[in-house]
Coordinates of C-alpha atoms in Angstrom, one line a residue:
X1 CA 37.5 -34.8 4.0
X2 CA 40.4 -32.7 5.5
X3 CA 39.5 -31.0 8.7
X4 CA 40.3 -27.3 9.0
X5 CA 43.7 -26.4 10.3
X6 CA 43.8 -24.7 13.7
X7 CA 45.3 -21.3 13.9
X8 CA 48.0 -20.6 16.4
X9 CA 45.5 -18.7 18.6
X10 CA 43.5 -21.9 19.0
X11 CA 40.6 -20.9 16.7
X12 CA 39.4 -23.3 14.1
X13 CA 39.2 -21.0 11.1
X14 CA 40.3 -22.7 7.9
X15 CA 43.5 -21.0 6.6
X16 CA 43.1 -22.4 3.1
X17 CA 43.1 -19.5 0.7
X18 CA 39.6 -18.5 -0.4
X19 CA 38.9 -18.8 -4.1
X20 CA 37.4 -15.4 -4.6
X21 CA 36.1 -14.3 -8.0
X22 CA 35.5 -10.7 -9.0
X23 CA 33.2 -8.8 -6.6
X24 CA 29.7 -8.7 -7.9
X25 CA 28.2 -5.3 -8.2
X26 CA 24.8 -4.8 -6.6
X27 CA 21.8 -3.8 -8.6
X28 CA 21.8 -0.4 -10.1
X29 CA 19.8 2.1 -8.1
X30 CA 17.0 4.0 -9.8
X31 CA 17.9 7.6 -10.5
X32 CA 16.7 10.3 -8.1
X33 CA 16.2 13.7 -9.7
X34 CA 18.6 16.4 -8.6
X35 CA 15.8 18.5 -7.2
X36 CA 14.9 15.9 -4.6
X37 CA 16.6 16.6 -1.3
X38 CA 16.6 15.0 2.2
X39 CA 14.7 18.0 3.5
X40 CA 11.7 16.9 1.4
X41 CA 11.3 13.9 3.7
X42 CA 9.1 14.2 6.8
X43 CA 11.2 15.3 9.8
X44 CA 10.1 12.4 12.0
X45 CA 11.2 9.9 9.4
X46 CA 14.5 11.7 8.8
X47 CA 15.2 11.4 12.5
X48 CA 15.0 7.6 12.3
X49 CA 18.0 7.7 9.9
X50 CA 20.4 9.2 12.4
X51 CA 22.1 5.8 13.0
X52 CA 23.4 6.0 9.4
X53 CA 26.3 8.0 8.1
X54 CA 25.2 11.4 6.9
X55 CA 25.9 10.7 3.2
X56 CA 24.1 7.4 3.4
X57 CA 21.2 8.9 5.4
X58 CA 20.8 11.6 2.7
X59 CA 20.6 9.0 -0.1
X60 CA 18.1 6.9 1.8
X61 CA 16.0 9.9 2.5
X62 CA 16.0 10.9 -1.2
X63 CA 14.8 7.4 -2.2
X64 CA 12.1 7.5 0.5
X65 CA 10.9 10.8 -1.0
X66 CA 10.7 9.2 -4.4
X67 CA 8.6 6.4 -3.0
X68 CA 6.1 8.8 -1.7
X69 CA 6.0 10.6 -5.1
X70 CA 5.7 7.5 -7.2
X71 CA 3.5 5.2 -5.1
X72 CA 0.1 6.5 -6.3
X73 CA 0.8 6.2 -10.0
X74 CA 3.8 4.0 -10.5
X75 CA 4.1 1.5 -7.7
X76 CA 6.6 -0.7 -9.5
X77 CA 9.1 2.2 -9.8
X78 CA 8.3 3.2 -6.2
X79 CA 9.2 -0.4 -5.2
X80 CA 12.6 -0.1 -7.1
X81 CA 13.4 3.0 -4.9
X82 CA 12.2 1.0 -1.8
X83 CA 14.6 -1.8 -2.5
X84 CA 17.5 0.7 -3.0
X85 CA 16.6 2.2 0.4
X86 CA 16.4 -1.3 2.0
X87 CA 19.9 -2.2 0.7
X88 CA 21.3 0.9 2.3
X89 CA 19.3 0.9 5.5
X90 CA 17.9 -2.5 6.1
X91 CA 18.4 -2.2 9.9
X92 CA 16.2 0.8 10.3
X93 CA 12.6 -0.1 11.2
X94 CA 10.9 2.8 9.4
X95 CA 12.7 2.0 6.2
X96 CA 11.6 -1.7 6.4
X97 CA 8.0 -0.4 7.0
X98 CA 8.1 1.9 4.0
X99 CA 9.6 -0.9 1.9
X100 CA 6.8 -3.2 3.0
X101 CA 4.1 -0.7 2.1
X102 CA 5.7 -0.1 -1.3
X103 CA 5.8 -3.9 -1.9
X104 CA 2.2 -4.2 -0.8
X105 CA 1.0 -1.4 -3.2
X106 CA 2.9 -3.1 -6.0
X107 CA 1.1 -6.4 -5.3
X108 CA 4.3 -8.2 -4.2
X109 CA 2.6 -10.0 -1.3
X110 CA 5.4 -12.2 -0.2
X111 CA 7.9 -9.4 -0.1
X112 CA 5.4 -7.1 1.6
X113 CA 4.8 -9.7 4.3
X114 CA 8.5 -10.3 4.9
X115 CA 9.3 -6.6 5.2
X116 CA 6.3 -5.8 7.4
X117 CA 7.1 -8.6 9.7
X118 CA 10.7 -7.3 10.0
X119 CA 9.5 -3.8 10.7
X120 CA 7.1 -5.2 13.4
X121 CA 9.9 -7.1 15.1
X122 CA 12.2 -4.1 15.0
X123 CA 9.7 -1.5 16.2
X124 CA 7.5 -3.6 18.4
X125 CA 4.5 -1.9 16.9
X126 CA 1.4 -3.8 15.7
X127 CA -0.1 -1.0 13.6
X128 CA 0.9 -2.9 10.4
X129 CA -1.4 -5.8 11.1
X130 CA -4.1 -4.8 8.6
X131 CA -1.5 -4.7 5.8
X132 CA 0.0 -8.0 6.9
X133 CA -3.4 -9.6 7.0
X134 CA -4.3 -8.4 3.6
X135 CA -0.9 -9.6 2.2
X136 CA -1.9 -13.1 3.6
X137 CA -5.1 -12.8 1.6
X138 CA -3.1 -11.8 -1.5
X139 CA -1.1 -15.0 -1.0
X140 CA -4.3 -17.0 -1.0
X141 CA -4.3 -17.6 2.8
X142 CA -7.4 -16.0 4.2
X143 CA -7.3 -18.2 7.3
X144 CA -4.0 -16.7 8.3
X145 CA -5.5 -13.3 7.8
X146 CA -8.2 -14.1 10.2
X147 CA -5.6 -15.5 12.7
X148 CA -3.8 -12.1 12.6
X149 CA -7.1 -10.3 13.1
X150 CA -8.0 -12.2 16.2
X151 CA -4.5 -12.0 17.8
X152 CA -4.1 -10.1 21.1
X153 CA -2.1 -7.4 19.3
X154 CA -5.1 -6.5 17.2
X155 CA -6.8 -5.2 20.3
X156 CA -4.2 -2.5 20.6
X157 CA -4.9 -0.9 17.2
X158 CA -6.3 2.6 16.8
X159 CA -9.9 3.1 15.6
X160 CA -8.7 3.8 12.1
X161 CA -6.5 0.7 12.1
X162 CA -9.4 -1.5 13.4
X163 CA -11.5 -0.3 10.5
X164 CA -8.9 -1.3 8.0
X165 CA -8.6 -4.6 9.7
X166 CA -12.4 -5.1 9.6
X167 CA -12.3 -4.5 5.9
X168 CA -9.6 -7.1 5.5
X169 CA -11.5 -9.6 7.6
X170 CA -14.7 -9.0 5.5
X171 CA -12.7 -9.7 2.4
X172 CA -11.2 -12.9 4.0
X173 CA -14.7 -14.1 4.8
X174 CA -15.8 -13.6 1.2
X175 CA -12.7 -15.4 0.1
X176 CA -13.9 -18.4 2.1
X177 CA -17.4 -18.2 0.8
X178 CA -18.8 -16.8 4.0
X179 CA -20.9 -13.9 2.7
X180 CA -23.1 -13.3 5.8
X181 CA -20.0 -13.3 8.0
X182 CA -18.4 -10.8 5.7
X183 CA -21.3 -8.4 6.3
X184 CA -21.2 -8.9 10.1
X185 CA -17.4 -8.2 10.1
X186 CA -18.1 -4.6 9.0
X187 CA -20.7 -3.8 11.6
X188 CA -18.2 -2.0 13.7
X189 CA -19.1 1.2 15.7
X190 CA -17.4 3.4 13.1
X191 CA -19.9 2.4 10.5
X192 CA -22.8 4.2 12.1
X193 CA -20.8 6.8 14.0
X194 CA -22.2 10.4 13.9
X195 CA -20.2 13.4 13.2
X196 CA -18.1 14.5 10.2
X197 CA -16.7 11.7 8.0
X198 CA -13.3 10.3 8.9
X199 CA -10.6 9.4 6.3
X200 CA -11.8 5.8 6.5
X201 CA -15.6 6.4 6.4
X202 CA -16.1 6.2 2.7
X203 CA -14.1 3.0 2.3
X204 CA -15.9 1.4 5.2
X205 CA -19.3 2.2 3.9
X206 CA -18.4 1.1 0.4
X207 CA -17.1 -2.2 1.7
X208 CA -20.3 -2.7 3.7
X209 CA -22.4 -1.9 0.6
X210 CA -20.4 -4.3 -1.5
X211 CA -20.7 -7.1 1.1
X212 CA -24.5 -6.5 1.3
X213 CA -24.8 -6.7 -2.5
X214 CA -22.8 -10.0 -2.4
X215 CA -25.5 -11.6 -0.3
X216 CA -28.4 -10.3 -2.4
X217 CA -29.4 -7.4 -0.1
X218 CA -29.7 -4.9 -2.9
X219 CA -31.9 -2.2 -1.3
X220 CA -29.6 -2.0 1.7
X221 CA -26.6 -2.0 -0.6
X222 CA -28.1 1.0 -2.5
X223 CA -28.5 2.9 0.8
X224 CA -24.9 2.3 1.8
X225 CA -23.4 3.1 -1.6
X226 CA -25.2 6.4 -1.4
X227 CA -23.8 7.0 2.1
X228 CA -20.3 6.1 0.9
X229 CA -20.7 8.5 -2.0
X230 CA -21.8 11.3 0.3
X231 CA -18.7 10.8 2.5
X232 CA -16.3 10.4 -0.4
X233 CA -15.2 14.0 -1.2
X234 CA -11.7 12.8 -2.2
X235 CA -12.9 10.3 -4.8
X236 CA -11.4 7.3 -3.1
X237 CA -14.1 4.9 -4.2
X238 CA -16.3 4.5 -7.3
X239 CA -19.4 4.6 -5.1
X240 CA -21.2 7.1 -7.4
X241 CA -20.7 4.8 -10.4
X242 CA -21.8 1.7 -8.5
X243 CA -24.9 3.5 -7.3
X244 CA -25.8 4.7 -10.7
X245 CA -25.2 1.3 -12.2
X246 CA -27.6 -0.3 -9.7
X247 CA -30.2 2.4 -10.4
X248 CA -29.8 2.0 -14.2
X249 CA -28.5 5.6 -14.6
X250 CA -25.8 7.0 -16.8
X251 CA -23.2 9.3 -15.2
X252 CA -21.9 12.0 -17.5
X253 CA -18.3 13.1 -16.8
X254 CA -18.5 16.9 -17.1
X255 CA -14.8 17.1 -17.9
X256 CA -15.0 14.5 -20.7
X257 CA -18.2 16.3 -22.0
X258 CA -16.3 19.6 -22.1
X259 CA -13.5 17.9 -24.0
X260 CA -16.0 16.6 -26.6
X261 CA -17.6 20.0 -27.0
X262 CA -14.2 21.6 -27.5
X263 CA -13.4 19.1 -30.1
X264 CA -16.7 19.6 -31.8
X265 CA -16.1 23.4 -31.8
X266 CA -12.7 22.9 -33.4
X267 CA -14.1 20.6 -36.1
X268 CA -16.9 23.2 -36.9
X269 CA -14.3 26.0 -37.1
X270 CA -12.2 23.8 -39.5
X271 CA -15.3 23.2 -41.7
X272 CA -16.0 26.9 -41.9
X273 CA -12.4 27.7 -42.9
X274 CA -12.5 25.0 -45.6
X275 CA -15.7 26.5 -47.0
X276 CA -14.3 30.0 -47.1

């Protein structure tokens, strides 16, 4: 094959004309409503976008706002906005982190792991370890999840992050058929801590109850499902339903019951009008 021709400046770049086709357009970005503004984004996150041009930073910020809005109910569409932000600001650590979280919530484990690893390299922070470990579980690699949980970086996590990691470790142990170890993994200080419930308390107690039930410790599971329900003012778990199911009770949804009564009243009124 012909070797590349040397340029007069001594470099070895090939001067053969490149055969370029038409430039391929990137994927169409999801639409952002006109009422979404960069000011809607948390100030600390906006400050991370200062390395971008103002116009680009504004568009990235608007996509990040949409991620926050859509993630609870439409994670796939939130992920589409995340990818738009990543294409515009892939060298910004906070953007890669948010993209990783969006991918995780959408069940895109490989993409989540890739983005979270990138964010970790760029920021130097290990607070994403629980999500990374759970993404490894999602990929069917519980052993790797356990490796992350026992890494030196895991010791630097906050109390809340350690709880999240303990929940992941318990799940990984159950993936491996190690039910008793799954129970032990959740016996962290935060499980029995006194004081008002923390944002993670209900989920931790729920996971512990479920692990106990998994090894046949039903009475203890009932106790911890009840404690999870008592701490779950935000309705983050279905502890009430699980508890009622185990006790053989039926839970009546008052809102649904009210809807049924309203419908019955309308039908009765219609019957009266027909009779008249």
